[in-house]
């Protein structure tokens, strides 16, 4: 955390902290997405390049360093909302709009309540889905996903948030933790996740494309067709 903050501060001498944070999150999300999602590749690669050009050569080298610190932090301790904690430590929350991140300990308590029968459901259907329509940086999802054993094989994430930066913070963290699923950016009340979505604002995690999850989606789609 200290190394991340020290490196981040090197970027805010010439740029506003919020702008640097937003750019970091968008570029990191684009890099993760473009490693696996060919459908959105061109659009997100163009966006990445348009952002990185705003910074000097020296500054550009700091962004991969920050991404490495995020990855190492989640490897060292997967049970945390690292980005949410850093976000609040930097004072980037929009308090005028009531924006703040739920403490991870509270998320753990809530997750214990809603996942108390998770293992039974996994035994029955092979996996469970976690749906958070106001996901923030993903703390509740992370806390809930840690309860079932082998969560990378048995937990599928469906998340949404109206704030792009915050929603992509969730996307980065669940991707780095090896969770299958996706995050949609949009208003969950006026523009909820539906089967007829254009998928334009969908961000699929790398594990979403794993053979196991492709097969499960195929079977689910087949069963739904049979029920019609």
mmCIF file of C-alpha atoms in Angstrom:
data_model
loop_
_atom_site.group_PDB
_atom_site.id
_atom_site.type_symbol
_atom_site.label_atom_id
_atom_site.label_comp_id
_atom_site.label_asym_id
_atom_site.label_seq_id
_atom_site.Cartn_x
_atom_site.Cartn_y
_atom_site.Cartn_z
ATOM 1 C CA UNK A 1 0.000 0.000 0.000
ATOM 2 C CA UNK A 2 2.791 2.444 0.897
ATOM 3 C CA UNK A 3 4.711 1.692 -2.309
ATOM 4 C CA UNK A 4 1.549 2.231 -4.336
ATOM 5 C CA UNK A 5 0.846 5.578 -2.677
ATOM 6 C CA UNK A 6 4.472 6.736 -3.023
ATOM 7 C CA UNK A 7 4.440 5.953 -6.746
ATOM 8 C CA UNK A 8 1.002 7.485 -7.235
ATOM 9 C CA UNK A 9 2.149 10.740 -5.641
ATOM 10 C CA UNK A 10 4.845 11.073 -8.302
ATOM 11 C CA UNK A 11 2.054 11.492 -10.865
ATOM 12 C CA UNK A 12 0.056 14.189 -9.104
ATOM 13 C CA UNK A 13 2.616 16.968 -9.245
ATOM 14 C CA UNK A 14 1.419 17.847 -12.736
ATOM 15 C CA UNK A 15 -1.998 16.147 -12.774
ATOM 16 C CA UNK A 16 -5.094 16.111 -10.591
ATOM 17 C CA UNK A 17 -5.297 13.019 -8.330
ATOM 18 C CA UNK A 18 -8.773 12.115 -9.584
ATOM 19 C CA UNK A 19 -7.655 12.272 -13.237
ATOM 20 C CA UNK A 20 -4.641 10.053 -12.546
ATOM 21 C CA UNK A 21 -6.772 7.536 -10.660
ATOM 22 C CA UNK A 22 -9.427 7.399 -13.384
ATOM 23 C CA UNK A 23 -6.785 6.979 -16.082
ATOM 24 C CA UNK A 24 -5.009 4.248 -14.127
ATOM 25 C CA UNK A 25 -8.212 2.287 -13.632
ATOM 26 C CA UNK A 26 -9.391 2.615 -17.240
ATOM 27 C CA UNK A 27 -6.012 1.647 -18.707
ATOM 28 C CA UNK A 28 -5.614 -1.312 -16.338
ATOM 29 C CA UNK A 29 -9.117 -2.531 -17.182
ATOM 30 C CA UNK A 30 -8.478 -2.146 -20.917
ATOM 31 C CA UNK A 31 -5.225 -4.114 -20.634
ATOM 32 C CA UNK A 32 -6.952 -6.984 -18.825
ATOM 33 C CA UNK A 33 -9.900 -7.009 -21.216
ATOM 34 C CA UNK A 34 -7.772 -6.896 -24.358
ATOM 35 C CA UNK A 35 -5.840 -9.969 -23.302
ATOM 36 C CA UNK A 36 -8.962 -12.111 -23.774
ATOM 37 C CA UNK A 37 -11.889 -10.185 -25.293
ATOM 38 C CA UNK A 38 -11.411 -9.733 -29.030
ATOM 39 C CA UNK A 39 -14.890 -8.232 -29.546
ATOM 40 C CA UNK A 40 -14.027 -5.016 -27.693
ATOM 41 C CA UNK A 41 -10.300 -4.994 -28.503
ATOM 42 C CA UNK A 42 -10.087 -2.189 -31.075
ATOM 43 C CA UNK A 43 -12.251 0.231 -29.125
ATOM 44 C CA UNK A 44 -10.449 -0.349 -25.825
ATOM 45 C CA UNK A 45 -6.978 -0.317 -27.348
ATOM 46 C CA UNK A 46 -7.765 3.046 -28.922
ATOM 47 C CA UNK A 47 -8.973 4.330 -25.583
ATOM 48 C CA UNK A 48 -5.846 3.089 -23.800
ATOM 49 C CA UNK A 49 -3.564 4.832 -26.286
ATOM 50 C CA UNK A 50 -5.498 8.094 -26.122
ATOM 51 C CA UNK A 51 -5.063 8.173 -22.334
ATOM 52 C CA UNK A 52 -1.398 7.193 -22.055
ATOM 53 C CA UNK A 53 -0.412 9.900 -24.562
ATOM 54 C CA UNK A 54 -1.380 12.547 -22.025
ATOM 55 C CA UNK A 55 1.634 11.635 -19.888
ATOM 56 C CA UNK A 56 5.387 12.087 -20.349
ATOM 57 C CA UNK A 57 7.670 9.118 -21.035
ATOM 58 C CA UNK A 58 8.799 9.100 -17.409
ATOM 59 C CA UNK A 59 5.206 9.229 -16.132
ATOM 60 C CA UNK A 60 4.095 6.467 -18.488
ATOM 61 C CA UNK A 61 6.509 4.033 -16.845
ATOM 62 C CA UNK A 62 4.820 4.544 -13.472
ATOM 63 C CA UNK A 63 1.459 3.117 -14.551
ATOM 64 C CA UNK A 64 2.673 -0.490 -15.055
ATOM 65 C CA UNK A 65 4.395 -0.168 -11.675
ATOM 66 C CA UNK A 66 1.093 0.800 -10.043
ATOM 67 C CA UNK A 67 -0.677 -2.109 -11.743
ATOM 68 C CA UNK A 68 2.013 -4.462 -10.436
ATOM 69 C CA UNK A 69 1.432 -3.217 -6.871
ATOM 70 C CA UNK A 70 -2.311 -3.892 -7.229
ATOM 71 C CA UNK A 71 -1.619 -7.429 -8.423
ATOM 72 C CA UNK A 72 0.905 -8.142 -5.665
ATOM 73 C CA UNK A 73 -1.401 -6.742 -2.976
ATOM 74 C CA UNK A 74 -4.231 -9.083 -3.993
ATOM 75 C CA UNK A 75 -1.839 -12.019 -4.280
ATOM 76 C CA UNK A 76 -0.530 -11.373 -0.771
ATOM 77 C CA UNK A 77 -4.017 -10.940 0.668
ATOM 78 C CA UNK A 78 -6.959 -11.951 -1.581
ATOM 79 C CA UNK A 79 -9.476 -11.162 1.142
ATOM 80 C CA UNK A 80 -9.478 -7.384 0.877
ATOM 81 C CA UNK A 81 -10.844 -4.489 -1.143
ATOM 82 C CA UNK A 82 -7.443 -3.050 -1.985
ATOM 83 C CA UNK A 83 -8.594 -0.496 -4.562
ATOM 84 C CA UNK A 84 -11.508 0.669 -2.439
ATOM 85 C CA UNK A 85 -9.203 1.194 0.520
ATOM 86 C CA UNK A 86 -6.676 3.171 -1.564
ATOM 87 C CA UNK A 87 -9.474 5.177 -3.179
ATOM 88 C CA UNK A 88 -10.721 6.357 0.193
ATOM 89 C CA UNK A 89 -7.173 6.896 1.531
ATOM 90 C CA UNK A 90 -6.580 9.317 -1.344
ATOM 91 C CA UNK A 91 -9.803 11.178 -0.499
ATOM 92 C CA UNK A 92 -11.319 10.501 -3.925
ATOM 93 C CA UNK A 93 -14.810 9.525 -2.740
ATOM 94 C CA UNK A 94 -17.646 11.831 -3.782
ATOM 95 C CA UNK A 95 -19.097 12.532 -0.340
ATOM 96 C CA UNK A 96 -21.587 15.068 -1.749
ATOM 97 C CA UNK A 97 -23.260 12.176 -3.572
ATOM 98 C CA UNK A 98 -23.001 9.886 -0.559
ATOM 99 C CA UNK A 99 -20.263 7.816 -2.197
ATOM 100 C CA UNK A 100 -18.201 5.739 0.211
ATOM 101 C CA UNK A 101 -17.027 2.157 0.322
ATOM 102 C CA UNK A 102 -18.398 -0.290 2.855
ATOM 103 C CA UNK A 103 -15.640 -1.483 5.238
ATOM 104 C CA UNK A 104 -14.477 -4.961 4.261
ATOM 105 C CA UNK A 105 -15.316 -6.361 7.692
ATOM 106 C CA UNK A 106 -18.963 -5.357 7.167
ATOM 107 C CA UNK A 107 -18.918 -6.975 3.726
ATOM 108 C CA UNK A 108 -17.643 -10.187 5.306
ATOM 109 C CA UNK A 109 -20.533 -10.188 7.770
ATOM 110 C CA UNK A 110 -23.113 -9.613 5.024
ATOM 111 C CA UNK A 111 -21.576 -12.308 2.844
ATOM 112 C CA UNK A 112 -21.784 -14.866 5.638
ATOM 113 C CA UNK A 113 -25.525 -14.245 5.813
ATOM 114 C CA UNK A 114 -26.235 -14.591 2.091
ATOM 115 C CA UNK A 115 -23.866 -17.499 1.350
ATOM 116 C CA UNK A 116 -24.709 -19.779 4.258
ATOM 117 C CA UNK A 117 -26.151 -22.396 1.849
ATOM 118 C CA UNK A 118 -23.595 -21.896 -0.922
ATOM 119 C CA UNK A 119 -21.957 -25.308 -0.579
ATOM 120 C CA UNK A 120 -25.320 -27.081 -0.927
ATOM 121 C CA UNK A 121 -26.101 -25.157 -4.095
ATOM 122 C CA UNK A 122 -22.662 -25.915 -5.490
ATOM 123 C CA UNK A 123 -23.155 -29.624 -4.830
ATOM 124 C CA UNK A 124 -26.481 -29.466 -6.673
ATOM 125 C CA UNK A 125 -25.609 -27.401 -9.759
ATOM 126 C CA UNK A 126 -21.828 -27.165 -9.754
ATOM 127 C CA UNK A 127 -21.579 -23.427 -9.112
ATOM 128 C CA UNK A 128 -23.353 -20.379 -7.695
ATOM 129 C CA UNK A 129 -23.880 -16.900 -9.120
ATOM 130 C CA UNK A 130 -23.188 -13.732 -7.169
ATOM 131 C CA UNK A 131 -25.183 -10.738 -8.404
ATOM 132 C CA UNK A 132 -24.453 -7.227 -7.138
ATOM 133 C CA UNK A 133 -26.361 -4.488 -8.961
ATOM 134 C CA UNK A 134 -24.461 -1.712 -7.154
ATOM 135 C CA UNK A 135 -21.081 -3.385 -6.895
ATOM 136 C CA UNK A 136 -18.768 -0.481 -6.073
ATOM 137 C CA UNK A 137 -15.187 -1.733 -6.065
ATOM 138 C CA UNK A 138 -16.406 -5.292 -5.473
ATOM 139 C CA UNK A 139 -15.819 -5.717 -1.742
ATOM 140 C CA UNK A 140 -19.067 -7.611 -1.114
ATOM 141 C CA UNK A 141 -18.444 -9.911 -4.071
ATOM 142 C CA UNK A 142 -14.882 -10.600 -2.951
ATOM 143 C CA UNK A 143 -16.002 -11.363 0.594
ATOM 144 C CA UNK A 144 -18.817 -13.651 -0.578
ATOM 145 C CA UNK A 145 -16.676 -15.454 -3.150
ATOM 146 C CA UNK A 146 -14.118 -16.463 -0.545
ATOM 147 C CA UNK A 147 -16.554 -18.665 1.354
ATOM 148 C CA UNK A 148 -17.111 -21.566 -1.071
ATOM 149 C CA UNK A 149 -14.125 -23.813 -1.673
ATOM 150 C CA UNK A 150 -12.392 -23.469 -5.060
ATOM 151 C CA UNK A 151 -14.259 -20.254 -5.812
ATOM 152 C CA UNK A 152 -12.483 -19.911 -9.157
ATOM 153 C CA UNK A 153 -14.337 -22.989 -10.370
ATOM 154 C CA UNK A 154 -17.600 -22.568 -8.483
ATOM 155 C CA UNK A 155 -18.486 -18.848 -8.395
ATOM 156 C CA UNK A 156 -19.810 -16.758 -11.290
ATOM 157 C CA UNK A 157 -19.963 -12.975 -10.866
ATOM 158 C CA UNK A 158 -22.638 -10.701 -12.331
ATOM 159 C CA UNK A 159 -22.049 -7.084 -11.309
ATOM 160 C CA UNK A 160 -23.105 -3.599 -12.315
ATOM 161 C CA UNK A 161 -22.395 -0.019 -11.300
ATOM 162 C CA UNK A 162 -23.451 3.345 -12.694
ATOM 163 C CA UNK A 163 -20.002 4.865 -12.074
ATOM 164 C CA UNK A 164 -17.524 3.655 -14.689
ATOM 165 C CA UNK A 165 -14.380 4.208 -12.638
ATOM 166 C CA UNK A 166 -15.802 2.424 -9.614
ATOM 167 C CA UNK A 167 -17.278 -0.402 -11.693
ATOM 168 C CA UNK A 168 -13.929 -0.973 -13.393
ATOM 169 C CA UNK A 169 -12.248 -1.102 -9.989
ATOM 170 C CA UNK A 170 -14.510 -4.076 -9.307
ATOM 171 C CA UNK A 171 -13.679 -5.559 -12.710
ATOM 172 C CA UNK A 172 -9.933 -5.312 -12.087
ATOM 173 C CA UNK A 173 -10.122 -6.909 -8.650
ATOM 174 C CA UNK A 174 -12.394 -9.831 -9.545
ATOM 175 C CA UNK A 175 -10.295 -10.442 -12.676
ATOM 176 C CA UNK A 176 -7.028 -10.536 -10.731
ATOM 177 C CA UNK A 177 -8.587 -12.825 -8.123
ATOM 178 C CA UNK A 178 -9.510 -15.317 -10.851
ATOM 179 C CA UNK A 179 -13.277 -15.008 -10.750
ATOM 180 C CA UNK A 180 -15.374 -15.755 -13.810
ATOM 181 C CA UNK A 181 -18.086 -13.292 -14.780
ATOM 182 C CA UNK A 182 -18.630 -9.770 -15.997
ATOM 183 C CA UNK A 183 -19.267 -6.207 -14.913
ATOM 184 C CA UNK A 184 -21.716 -3.943 -16.720
ATOM 185 C CA UNK A 185 -21.330 -0.175 -16.544
ATOM 186 C CA UNK A 186 -24.737 1.466 -16.362
ATOM 187 C CA UNK A 187 -27.729 2.358 -14.221
ATOM 188 C CA UNK A 188 -29.139 -0.869 -12.797
ATOM 189 C CA UNK A 189 -32.588 0.732 -12.416
ATOM 190 C CA UNK A 190 -33.075 2.320 -15.839
ATOM 191 C CA UNK A 191 -30.688 0.060 -17.759
ATOM 192 C CA UNK A 192 -30.439 -3.297 -15.966
ATOM 193 C CA UNK A 193 -28.657 -6.385 -17.249
ATOM 194 C CA UNK A 194 -30.868 -8.226 -19.745
ATOM 195 C CA UNK A 195 -30.440 -10.926 -22.344
ATOM 196 C CA UNK A 196 -31.043 -8.402 -25.130
ATOM 197 C CA UNK A 197 -28.219 -6.021 -24.133
ATOM 198 C CA UNK A 198 -25.792 -4.841 -26.811
ATOM 199 C CA UNK A 199 -22.856 -5.845 -24.544
ATOM 200 C CA UNK A 200 -21.134 -2.578 -25.423
ATOM 201 C CA UNK A 201 -20.555 -1.693 -21.757
ATOM 202 C CA UNK A 202 -19.784 -5.223 -20.592
ATOM 203 C CA UNK A 203 -16.380 -6.106 -19.183
ATOM 204 C CA UNK A 204 -15.686 -9.851 -19.141
ATOM 205 C CA UNK A 205 -13.104 -11.292 -16.776
ATOM 206 C CA UNK A 206 -10.368 -13.538 -18.239
ATOM 207 C CA UNK A 207 -11.798 -16.635 -16.534
ATOM 208 C CA UNK A 208 -15.157 -15.984 -18.230
ATOM 209 C CA UNK A 209 -13.542 -17.394 -21.373
ATOM 210 C CA UNK A 210 -12.179 -20.533 -19.700
ATOM 211 C CA UNK A 211 -13.376 -23.836 -21.165
ATOM 212 C CA UNK A 212 -15.197 -24.833 -17.974
ATOM 213 C CA UNK A 213 -17.330 -21.706 -17.954
ATOM 214 C CA UNK A 214 -17.928 -21.764 -21.713
ATOM 215 C CA UNK A 215 -19.293 -25.292 -21.346
ATOM 216 C CA UNK A 216 -21.496 -24.315 -18.408
ATOM 217 C CA UNK A 217 -22.996 -21.402 -20.351
ATOM 218 C CA UNK A 218 -23.614 -23.668 -23.319
ATOM 219 C CA UNK A 219 -25.433 -26.201 -21.166
ATOM 220 C CA UNK A 220 -27.457 -23.470 -19.457
ATOM 221 C CA UNK A 221 -28.487 -21.938 -22.798
ATOM 222 C CA UNK A 222 -29.460 -25.381 -24.099
ATOM 223 C CA UNK A 223 -31.592 -26.098 -21.027
ATOM 224 C CA UNK A 224 -33.314 -22.724 -21.351
ATOM 225 C CA UNK A 225 -34.165 -23.456 -24.988
ATOM 226 C CA UNK A 226 -35.582 -26.836 -23.990
ATOM 227 C CA UNK A 227 -37.838 -25.205 -21.377
ATOM 228 C CA UNK A 228 -39.376 -22.795 -23.901
#
